[in-house]
Amino acid sequence: MTSLPVGALTDDPDVLAAYASDRASFCPSGRPSALVRARSVQDVVDTLKWAYDNRVPVVPQGARTGLSGGANAVDGCVLLNLEKMDRIVEIDVPEQIAVVQPGVINADLAAAVAEKGLYYPPDPGSRDISSIGGNVATNAGGMCCLKYGVTGDFVRALQVVLADGQVTRTGRRTAKGVAGYDLTRLFVGSEGTLGVVTEVTVALRPAAARPLTAVAFFDSAADAGRAVADYLGAGYRPAVLELMDRTSIDAVGKLQDLGFPADVGAVLIAQSDVGAEATEELKAYERSARACGATEVIVADDPAEGDLLMRGRRLAGLAFEEYPACLVEDVCVPRGRLADLIEGVERIAAEHDVLIACVGHAGDGNVHPTVLFDLDQAEAAERAFDAVMRLGLDLGGTITGEHGVGLLKREWLAEELDDAALWTHQQIKMALDPRGILNPGRVIDSVPGGRADADRRSS
Amino acid sequence: MTSLPVGALTDDPDVLAAYASDRASFCPSGRPSALVRARSVQDVVDTLKWAYDNRVPVVPQGARTGLSGGANAVDGCVLLNLEKMDRIVEIDVPEQIAVVQPGVINADLAAAVAEKGLYYPPDPGSRDISSIGGNVATNAGGMCCLKYGVTGDFVRALQVVLADGQVTRTGRRTAKGVAGYDLTRLFVGSEGTLGVVTEVTVALRPAAARPLTAVAFFDSAADAGRAVADYLGAGYRPAVLELMDRTSIDAVGKLQDLGFPADVGAVLIAQSDVGAEATEELKAYERSARACGATEVIVADDPAEGDLLMRGRRLAGLAFEEYPACLVEDVCVPRGRLADLIEGVERIAAEHDVLIACVGHAGDGNVHPTVLFDLDQAEAAERAFDAVMRLGLDLGGTITGEHGVGLLKREWLAEELDDAALWTHQQIKMALDPRGILNPGRVIDSVPGGRADADRRSS
């Protein structure tokens, strides 16, 4: 009989409580029965074998910086934490790939490969504290995704421990390959519901040129949204195109002096990393911004100024946590609907009498309208939060651009997907996790149903 | 009771025979019982419902230009051909996406979006004759993939008809999105074994600058392979980096005068489309090529010369068909092992006393060693073909970089994947196609097995 890996095991109630949730607000978490801090693949295998035999739920965790409750405990579960598997196994400079354990912090990987002249682009807002395993579990995005792509675009191969303890490798080290189904992409973004990732092989790029930065100021965030559509529609693809509205600027301003004019309605920050042609790319940006009502456009001639500004932008998440309570949204819409989304969010804020900050990856159409509220406004805040998701769907968008479904948006998934897609999710979940032990209640349940399922079970 | 769509149905034996196979050589095909030339999603739904009810195998087909037998008939099957669903439904210029039916020819899509200033990069060698549906089914690559990515990197959303006739949509129109499992990527490359794609939403890019071309001549193809590793290892990512060895040059030379010096051992063609910086990118290429033994490097100052040269390179597949028989390999190795692969292929050719041409997407490490032989050499040719796959695996590569597993490489899949990965494939196949009617015998069989499967069936 398999047992839990004793050396890695904790059942200290205080420790369990500390590990029972991620950073999602207003997202319930259950009472775990144990915590395994895995130090090896064998620890993960032992945990899953034991849990499979005993039908005990397992909640895989990385750095618990997620924003959708995907790492929150389930009653009676084993928390399977991977943050101690944090070794960069290999950086292969000629092949431009790195092999890492899941607990490696995103920024640590980026820094390690940068030292070797390489670049790992995916840079979620949490990059200083989130782990590659968590990034893979949620298919995390970030600021550089507009030009370079999301986490999944950089994952070449995975080592995964399946529900019953089988260890498998997906993908390959080569640039291309089509031998079998794309299991790598199936596990990426599956939020720990199909397997536990124990090693990640990522593709790297040659280092990019240090970016030039331009900032455009607008009276309204919707104008900034129109500038996004205009600029990208003209055929440019800058490295960064980030939006902050008035409320976001105010929030960040409490942590860092951004040096913006006092009455600014919104800023849209563009960065170009195409070397000698960056100036031209930013000139085109200035034209689009002015055509859409920018009151001022400044191109930083010192790259350090740009770095400082981006540091400010990256503080938004932290700045929102200074409020009594916040709910972070993650809708993504077609870029042409960005202005509609922003105006709609302003309407929703007014209707529900809450403050909503609009900040995010405008170039992707992915913004994080963040409801900022006092605890006695919680109900109104949740209604506003739901209304933003509904608006995102109505504009042809998605309920989650990069944070994942987790627990927070599980019921909303059925609003976005059609019945056959939900059926497909359930079939896959049941096929790979027939006892439903892996992160149960997240993304999708293992609920039998449908015609082919009856068939499959009688076959 | 559902019936096959009568208006789209053929059982004329001559027509059936004509549609019974794709372009894979030496790959058996069975006798189909009917051909459905679907003109609508409803035709596909009706066909699958009927086949599901009657447990009749269905072989989905596009333009039948595949090279792995994935579209070859199975005895008694319905051939479900989608080439008449060939409408470009929409080109959304501001959002840079297109929506197409699966029968649209790759080059037609590329031309249609180019007219609007946009670019659809995936360009398999078969681009003039292969359909987007087939490209999606195999996750096709091409020459522009080194810089821009493969078909799957450009698929945003799919409409898919499942085995039992359910219609579903996967993915989204937005730039990003993580609502649920990445079903889009699961269907891409699944070779018609999990569902039938009836609509594809692709991402487009802004048009690239017209490329500049440089050609380097080498005494040996292995030297060219070393130049690939050296050049890309230095941090460059050209638009194209294509290899032709002596045998390929000779074969193409019979169709088009390439104007190369008479005693050239191999050429490596690089293209750069970075506008003003293309000259610098190609100068770096010249340095790498010369450092690796290039006897001459020519930079075409007229883009038309480059076009002509690339047209020559694209003729290779056709040129090989002029031989009595050919077997096209598709291995992909880490770039640093390219020279080893090429030298190994030369050894294999000598050992088996067959001619093997080495041509392909050297920048990806993906080459198509093509065994050229007389019909009485078929056994030796097949042994050589297998030996090349074994070599690819031994060098840390994959048995197929872009053509797919199909029928041709089915037994080899088990050499590349571990047992748990094969189990995962089977679980997914059984979950989505429990009666095993979709393209049976391709990629993976619906074979029950394993611990969790027993569980799932008793649950």
PDB file of N, CA and C in Angstrom, chain A residues 183-256:
ATOM      1  N   LEU A 183      -0.795  16.971 -26.250  1.00  0.00           N
ATOM      2  CA  LEU A 183      -1.088  16.823 -24.821  1.00  0.00           C
ATOM      3  C   LEU A 183      -0.488  17.967 -24.015  1.00  0.00           C
ATOM      4  N   THR A 184       0.624  18.499 -24.500  1.00  0.00           N
ATOM      5  CA  THR A 184       1.243  19.620 -23.792  1.00  0.00           C
ATOM      6  C   THR A 184       0.232  20.743 -23.626  1.00  0.00           C
ATOM      7  N   ARG A 185      -0.403  21.109 -24.730  1.00  0.00           N
ATOM      8  CA  ARG A 185      -1.376  22.200 -24.684  1.00  0.00           C
ATOM      9  C   ARG A 185      -2.643  21.816 -23.933  1.00  0.00           C
ATOM     10  N   LEU A 186      -2.935  20.533 -23.867  1.00  0.00           N
ATOM     11  CA  LEU A 186      -4.099  20.127 -23.085  1.00  0.00           C
ATOM     12  C   LEU A 186      -3.820  20.337 -21.590  1.00  0.00           C
ATOM     13  N   PHE A 187      -2.618  19.980 -21.153  1.00  0.00           N
ATOM     14  CA  PHE A 187      -2.294  20.164 -19.728  1.00  0.00           C
ATOM     15  C   PHE A 187      -2.080  21.641 -19.387  1.00  0.00           C
ATOM     16  N   VAL A 188      -1.479  22.397 -20.320  1.00  0.00           N
ATOM     17  CA  VAL A 188      -1.307  23.832 -20.065  1.00  0.00           C
ATOM     18  C   VAL A 188      -2.693  24.466 -19.928  1.00  0.00           C
ATOM     19  N   GLY A 189      -2.907  25.178 -18.854  1.00  0.00           N
ATOM     20  CA  GLY A 189      -4.195  25.851 -18.654  1.00  0.00           C
ATOM     21  C   GLY A 189      -5.260  24.958 -18.037  1.00  0.00           C
ATOM     22  N   SER A 190      -4.922  23.716 -17.680  1.00  0.00           N
ATOM     23  CA  SER A 190      -5.949  22.820 -17.145  1.00  0.00           C
ATOM     24  C   SER A 190      -6.048  22.930 -15.617  1.00  0.00           C
ATOM     25  N   GLU A 191      -5.311  23.860 -15.043  1.00  0.00           N
ATOM     26  CA  GLU A 191      -5.473  24.255 -13.629  1.00  0.00           C
ATOM     27  C   GLU A 191      -5.425  23.076 -12.660  1.00  0.00           C
ATOM     28  N   GLY A 192      -4.532  22.146 -12.922  1.00  0.00           N
ATOM     29  CA  GLY A 192      -4.339  21.043 -11.981  1.00  0.00           C
ATOM     30  C   GLY A 192      -5.466  20.041 -11.938  1.00  0.00           C
ATOM     31  N   THR A 193      -6.337  20.063 -12.941  1.00  0.00           N
ATOM     32  CA  THR A 193      -7.484  19.147 -12.913  1.00  0.00           C
ATOM     33  C   THR A 193      -7.231  17.867 -13.710  1.00  0.00           C
ATOM     34  N   LEU A 194      -6.131  17.829 -14.476  1.00  0.00           N
ATOM     35  CA  LEU A 194      -5.878  16.652 -15.325  1.00  0.00           C
ATOM     36  C   LEU A 194      -4.578  15.945 -14.981  1.00  0.00           C
ATOM     37  N   GLY A 195      -3.711  16.606 -14.239  1.00  0.00           N
ATOM     38  CA  GLY A 195      -2.420  16.019 -13.903  1.00  0.00           C
ATOM     39  C   GLY A 195      -1.610  17.060 -13.156  1.00  0.00           C
ATOM     40  N   VAL A 196      -0.490  16.630 -12.599  1.00  0.00           N
ATOM     41  CA  VAL A 196       0.371  17.554 -11.860  1.00  0.00           C
ATOM     42  C   VAL A 196       1.698  17.685 -12.616  1.00  0.00           C
ATOM     43  N   VAL A 197       2.014  18.899 -13.013  1.00  0.00           N
ATOM     44  CA  VAL A 197       3.224  19.154 -13.805  1.00  0.00           C
ATOM     45  C   VAL A 197       4.435  19.172 -12.890  1.00  0.00           C
ATOM     46  N   THR A 198       5.429  18.345 -13.214  1.00  0.00           N
ATOM     47  CA  THR A 198       6.619  18.266 -12.369  1.00  0.00           C
ATOM     48  C   THR A 198       7.887  18.761 -13.073  1.00  0.00           C
ATOM     49  N   GLU A 199       7.781  19.047 -14.365  1.00  0.00           N
ATOM     50  CA  GLU A 199       8.931  19.622 -15.072  1.00  0.00           C
ATOM     51  C   GLU A 199       8.411  20.297 -16.334  1.00  0.00           C
ATOM     52  N   VAL A 200       9.029  21.415 -16.673  1.00  0.00           N
ATOM     53  CA  VAL A 200       8.586  22.207 -17.816  1.00  0.00           C
ATOM     54  C   VAL A 200       9.792  22.533 -18.697  1.00  0.00           C
ATOM     55  N   THR A 201       9.678  22.248 -19.984  1.00  0.00           N
ATOM     56  CA  THR A 201      10.707  22.662 -20.937  1.00  0.00           C
ATOM     57  C   THR A 201      10.165  23.848 -21.715  1.00  0.00           C
ATOM     58  N   VAL A 202      10.824  24.985 -21.579  1.00  0.00           N
ATOM     59  CA  VAL A 202      10.322  26.189 -22.246  1.00  0.00           C
ATOM     60  C   VAL A 202      11.244  26.605 -23.378  1.00  0.00           C
ATOM     61  N   ALA A 203      10.626  27.160 -24.409  1.00  0.00           N
ATOM     62  CA  ALA A 203      11.380  27.773 -25.498  1.00  0.00           C
ATOM     63  C   ALA A 203      11.783  29.179 -25.080  1.00  0.00           C
ATOM     64  N   LEU A 204      12.953  29.584 -25.500  1.00  0.00           N
ATOM     65  CA  LEU A 204      13.427  30.940 -25.218  1.00  0.00           C
ATOM     66  C   LEU A 204      13.631  31.667 -26.548  1.00  0.00           C
ATOM     67  N   ARG A 205      13.782  32.953 -26.467  1.00  0.00           N
ATOM     68  CA  ARG A 205      14.063  33.742 -27.655  1.00  0.00           C
ATOM     69  C   ARG A 205      15.406  34.430 -27.478  1.00  0.00           C
ATOM     70  N   PRO A 206      15.978  34.871 -28.590  1.00  0.00           N
ATOM     71  CA  PRO A 206      17.148  35.746 -28.439  1.00  0.00           C
ATOM     72  C   PRO A 206      16.728  36.998 -27.663  1.00  0.00           C
ATOM     73  N   ALA A 207      17.637  37.572 -26.904  1.00  0.00           N
ATOM     74  CA  ALA A 207      17.318  38.791 -26.170  1.00  0.00           C
ATOM     75  C   ALA A 207      16.803  39.852 -27.127  1.00  0.00           C
ATOM     76  N   ALA A 208      15.784  40.584 -26.695  1.00  0.00           N
ATOM     77  CA  ALA A 208      15.270  41.689 -27.505  1.00  0.00           C
ATOM     78  C   ALA A 208      16.069  42.951 -27.168  1.00  0.00           C
ATOM     79  N   ALA A 209      15.977  43.946 -28.047  1.00  0.00           N
ATOM     80  CA  ALA A 209      16.624  45.228 -27.763  1.00  0.00           C
ATOM     81  C   ALA A 209      15.917  45.869 -26.567  1.00  0.00           C
ATOM     82  N   ARG A 210      16.642  46.669 -25.818  1.00  0.00           N
ATOM     83  CA  ARG A 210      16.016  47.383 -24.702  1.00  0.00           C
ATOM     84  C   ARG A 210      14.943  48.304 -25.280  1.00  0.00           C
ATOM     85  N   PRO A 211      13.742  48.270 -24.713  1.00  0.00           N
ATOM     86  CA  PRO A 211      12.650  48.976 -25.375  1.00  0.00           C
ATOM     87  C   PRO A 211      12.685  50.488 -25.181  1.00  0.00           C
ATOM     88  N   LEU A 212      12.145  51.178 -26.157  1.00  0.00           N
ATOM     89  CA  LEU A 212      11.815  52.600 -26.020  1.00  0.00           C
ATOM     90  C   LEU A 212      10.356  52.689 -25.584  1.00  0.00           C
ATOM     91  N   THR A 213      10.043  53.713 -24.823  1.00  0.00           N
ATOM     92  CA  THR A 213       8.697  53.834 -24.247  1.00  0.00           C
ATOM     93  C   THR A 213       8.044  55.141 -24.676  1.00  0.00           C
ATOM     94  N   ALA A 214       6.753  55.068 -24.988  1.00  0.00           N
ATOM     95  CA  ALA A 214       5.975  56.283 -25.226  1.00  0.00           C
ATOM     96  C   ALA A 214       4.718  56.239 -24.373  1.00  0.00           C
ATOM     97  N   VAL A 215       4.341  57.390 -23.842  1.00  0.00           N
ATOM     98  CA  VAL A 215       3.144  57.479 -23.012  1.00  0.00           C
ATOM     99  C   VAL A 215       2.190  58.472 -23.647  1.00  0.00           C
ATOM    100  N   ALA A 216       0.948  58.050 -23.796  1.00  0.00           N
ATOM    101  CA  ALA A 216      -0.070  58.980 -24.300  1.00  0.00           C
ATOM    102  C   ALA A 216      -1.092  59.211 -23.195  1.00  0.00           C
ATOM    103  N   PHE A 217      -1.461  60.471 -23.032  1.00  0.00           N
ATOM    104  CA  PHE A 217      -2.472  60.836 -22.031  1.00  0.00           C
ATOM    105  C   PHE A 217      -3.786  61.129 -22.730  1.00  0.00           C
ATOM    106  N   PHE A 218      -4.864  60.696 -22.127  1.00  0.00           N
ATOM    107  CA  PHE A 218      -6.198  60.903 -22.700  1.00  0.00           C
ATOM    108  C   PHE A 218      -7.130  61.464 -21.628  1.00  0.00           C
ATOM    109  N   ASP A 219      -8.187  62.116 -22.109  1.00  0.00           N
ATOM    110  CA  ASP A 219      -9.203  62.573 -21.160  1.00  0.00           C
ATOM    111  C   ASP A 219     -10.041  61.402 -20.661  1.00  0.00           C
ATOM    112  N   SER A 220     -10.239  60.417 -21.531  1.00  0.00           N
ATOM    113  CA  SER A 220     -11.057  59.272 -21.119  1.00  0.00           C
ATOM    114  C   SER A 220     -10.370  57.968 -21.499  1.00  0.00           C
ATOM    115  N   ALA A 221     -10.636  56.933 -20.702  1.00  0.00           N
ATOM    116  CA  ALA A 221     -10.050  55.621 -20.983  1.00  0.00           C
ATOM    117  C   ALA A 221     -10.606  55.043 -22.282  1.00  0.00           C
ATOM    118  N   ALA A 222     -11.855  55.385 -22.603  1.00  0.00           N
ATOM    119  CA  ALA A 222     -12.434  54.881 -23.843  1.00  0.00           C
ATOM    120  C   ALA A 222     -11.658  55.408 -25.051  1.00  0.00           C
ATOM    121  N   ASP A 223     -11.212  56.669 -24.993  1.00  0.00           N
ATOM    122  CA  ASP A 223     -10.375  57.200 -26.072  1.00  0.00           C
ATOM    123  C   ASP A 223      -9.096  56.372 -26.217  1.00  0.00           C
ATOM    124  N   ALA A 224      -8.517  56.032 -25.091  1.00  0.00           N
ATOM    125  CA  ALA A 224      -7.310  55.202 -25.122  1.00  0.00           C
ATOM    126  C   ALA A 224      -7.622  53.856 -25.787  1.00  0.00           C
ATOM    127  N   GLY A 225      -8.805  53.313 -25.473  1.00  0.00           N
ATOM    128  CA  GLY A 225      -9.221  52.050 -26.097  1.00  0.00           C
ATOM    129  C   GLY A 225      -9.318  52.179 -27.612  1.00  0.00           C
ATOM    130  N   ARG A 226      -9.850  53.313 -28.065  1.00  0.00           N
ATOM    131  CA  ARG A 226      -9.948  53.538 -29.514  1.00  0.00           C
ATOM    132  C   ARG A 226      -8.559  53.645 -30.131  1.00  0.00           C
ATOM    133  N   ALA A 227      -7.628  54.249 -29.403  1.00  0.00           N
ATOM    134  CA  ALA A 227      -6.261  54.380 -29.920  1.00  0.00           C
ATOM    135  C   ALA A 227      -5.604  53.007 -30.090  1.00  0.00           C
ATOM    136  N   VAL A 228      -5.915  52.102 -29.186  1.00  0.00           N
ATOM    137  CA  VAL A 228      -5.381  50.733 -29.291  1.00  0.00           C
ATOM    138  C   VAL A 228      -5.809  50.108 -30.620  1.00  0.00           C
ATOM    139  N   ALA A 229      -7.125  50.173 -30.887  1.00  0.00           N
ATOM    140  CA  ALA A 229      -7.652  49.558 -32.109  1.00  0.00           C
ATOM    141  C   ALA A 229      -7.065  50.231 -33.346  1.00  0.00           C
ATOM    142  N   ASP A 230      -6.945  51.549 -33.289  1.00  0.00           N
ATOM    143  CA  ASP A 230      -6.427  52.283 -34.438  1.00  0.00           C
ATOM    144  C   ASP A 230      -4.965  51.918 -34.710  1.00  0.00           C
ATOM    145  N   TYR A 231      -4.174  51.895 -33.667  1.00  0.00           N
ATOM    146  CA  TYR A 231      -2.731  51.654 -33.808  1.00  0.00           C
ATOM    147  C   TYR A 231      -2.463  50.220 -34.287  1.00  0.00           C
ATOM    148  N   LEU A 232      -3.060  49.260 -33.629  1.00  0.00           N
ATOM    149  CA  LEU A 232      -2.815  47.863 -34.020  1.00  0.00           C
ATOM    150  C   LEU A 232      -3.442  47.569 -35.382  1.00  0.00           C
ATOM    151  N   GLY A 233      -4.588  48.191 -35.646  1.00  0.00           N
ATOM    152  CA  GLY A 233      -5.229  47.998 -36.944  1.00  0.00           C
ATOM    153  C   GLY A 233      -4.368  48.515 -38.097  1.00  0.00           C
ATOM    154  N   ALA A 234      -3.478  49.460 -37.785  1.00  0.00           N
ATOM    155  CA  ALA A 234      -2.587  49.994 -38.819  1.00  0.00           C
ATOM    156  C   ALA A 234      -1.414  49.057 -39.089  1.00  0.00           C
ATOM    157  N   GLY A 235      -1.353  47.931 -38.385  1.00  0.00           N
ATOM    158  CA  GLY A 235      -0.334  46.929 -38.713  1.00  0.00           C
ATOM    159  C   GLY A 235       0.881  46.955 -37.804  1.00  0.00           C
ATOM    160  N   TYR A 236       0.815  47.667 -36.705  1.00  0.00           N
ATOM    161  CA  TYR A 236       1.946  47.667 -35.771  1.00  0.00           C
ATOM    162  C   TYR A 236       1.729  46.619 -34.686  1.00  0.00           C
ATOM    163  N   ARG A 237       2.817  46.085 -34.187  1.00  0.00           N
ATOM    164  CA  ARG A 237       2.717  45.127 -33.096  1.00  0.00           C
ATOM    165  C   ARG A 237       3.813  45.437 -32.077  1.00  0.00           C
ATOM    166  N   PRO A 238       3.542  46.421 -31.213  1.00  0.00           N
ATOM    167  CA  PRO A 238       4.565  46.837 -30.242  1.00  0.00           C
ATOM    168  C   PRO A 238       4.777  45.747 -29.200  1.00  0.00           C
ATOM    169  N   ALA A 239       5.843  45.892 -28.415  1.00  0.00           N
ATOM    170  CA  ALA A 239       6.143  44.897 -27.383  1.00  0.00           C
ATOM    171  C   ALA A 239       5.155  45.002 -26.229  1.00  0.00           C
ATOM    172  N   VAL A 240       4.673  46.199 -25.972  1.00  0.00           N
ATOM    173  CA  VAL A 240       3.792  46.449 -24.821  1.00  0.00           C
ATOM    174  C   VAL A 240       2.772  47.508 -25.212  1.00  0.00           C
ATOM    175  N   LEU A 241       1.541  47.361 -24.753  1.00  0.00           N
ATOM    176  CA  LEU A 241       0.522  48.403 -24.949  1.00  0.00           C
ATOM    177  C   LEU A 241      -0.452  48.295 -23.776  1.00  0.00           C
ATOM    178  N   GLU A 242      -0.159  49.072 -22.739  1.00  0.00           N
ATOM    179  CA  GLU A 242      -0.833  48.911 -21.449  1.00  0.00           C
ATOM    180  C   GLU A 242      -1.662  50.136 -21.088  1.00  0.00           C
ATOM    181  N   LEU A 243      -2.812  49.870 -20.525  1.00  0.00           N
ATOM    182  CA  LEU A 243      -3.759  50.924 -20.148  1.00  0.00           C
ATOM    183  C   LEU A 243      -3.863  51.087 -18.632  1.00  0.00           C
ATOM    184  N   MET A 244      -3.935  52.324 -18.207  1.00  0.00           N
ATOM    185  CA  MET A 244      -4.319  52.632 -16.816  1.00  0.00           C
ATOM    186  C   MET A 244      -5.338  53.765 -16.861  1.00  0.00           C
ATOM    187  N   ASP A 245      -6.465  53.552 -16.206  1.00  0.00           N
ATOM    188  CA  ASP A 245      -7.439  54.648 -16.154  1.00  0.00           C
ATOM    189  C   ASP A 245      -7.174  55.515 -14.918  1.00  0.00           C
ATOM    190  N   ARG A 246      -7.995  56.547 -14.776  1.00  0.00           N
ATOM    191  CA  ARG A 246      -7.824  57.520 -13.689  1.00  0.00           C
ATOM    192  C   ARG A 246      -7.742  56.835 -12.316  1.00  0.00           C
ATOM    193  N   THR A 247      -8.659  55.891 -12.092  1.00  0.00           N
ATOM    194  CA  THR A 247      -8.700  55.226 -10.781  1.00  0.00           C
ATOM    195  C   THR A 247      -7.423  54.421 -10.531  1.00  0.00           C
ATOM    196  N   SER A 248      -6.933  53.765 -11.568  1.00  0.00           N
ATOM    197  CA  SER A 248      -5.687  52.989 -11.435  1.00  0.00           C
ATOM    198  C   SER A 248      -4.516  53.930 -11.158  1.00  0.00           C
ATOM    199  N   ILE A 249      -4.484  55.041 -11.890  1.00  0.00           N
ATOM    200  CA  ILE A 249      -3.394  55.999 -11.698  1.00  0.00           C
ATOM    201  C   ILE A 249      -3.400  56.515 -10.256  1.00  0.00           C
ATOM    202  N   ASP A 250      -4.592  56.833  -9.761  1.00  0.00           N
ATOM    203  CA  ASP A 250      -4.702  57.305  -8.371  1.00  0.00           C
ATOM    204  C   ASP A 250      -4.207  56.241  -7.398  1.00  0.00           C
ATOM    205  N   ALA A 251      -4.610  54.994  -7.639  1.00  0.00           N
ATOM    206  CA  ALA A 251      -4.228  53.912  -6.728  1.00  0.00           C
ATOM    207  C   ALA A 251      -2.718  53.743  -6.714  1.00  0.00           C
ATOM    208  N   VAL A 252      -2.118  53.673  -7.899  1.00  0.00           N
ATOM    209  CA  VAL A 252      -0.668  53.489  -7.985  1.00  0.00           C
ATOM    210  C   VAL A 252       0.063  54.712  -7.439  1.00  0.00           C
ATOM    211  N   GLY A 253      -0.532  55.885  -7.669  1.00  0.00           N
ATOM    212  CA  GLY A 253       0.083  57.134  -7.216  1.00  0.00           C
ATOM    213  C   GLY A 253       0.352  57.152  -5.711  1.00  0.00           C
ATOM    214  N   LYS A 254      -0.402  56.361  -4.985  1.00  0.00           N
ATOM    215  CA  LYS A 254      -0.174  56.296  -3.539  1.00  0.00           C
ATOM    216  C   LYS A 254       1.095  55.518  -3.185  1.00  0.00           C
ATOM    217  N   LEU A 255       1.578  54.699  -4.127  1.00  0.00           N
ATOM    218  CA  LEU A 255       2.785  53.895  -3.882  1.00  0.00           C
ATOM    219  C   LEU A 255       4.014  54.465  -4.591  1.00  0.00           C
ATOM    220  N   GLN A 256       3.799  55.105  -5.726  1.00  0.00           N
ATOM    221  CA  GLN A 256       4.935  55.615  -6.499  1.00  0.00           C
ATOM    222  C   GLN A 256       4.485  56.862  -7.252  1.00  0.00           C
TER     223      GLN A 256
END
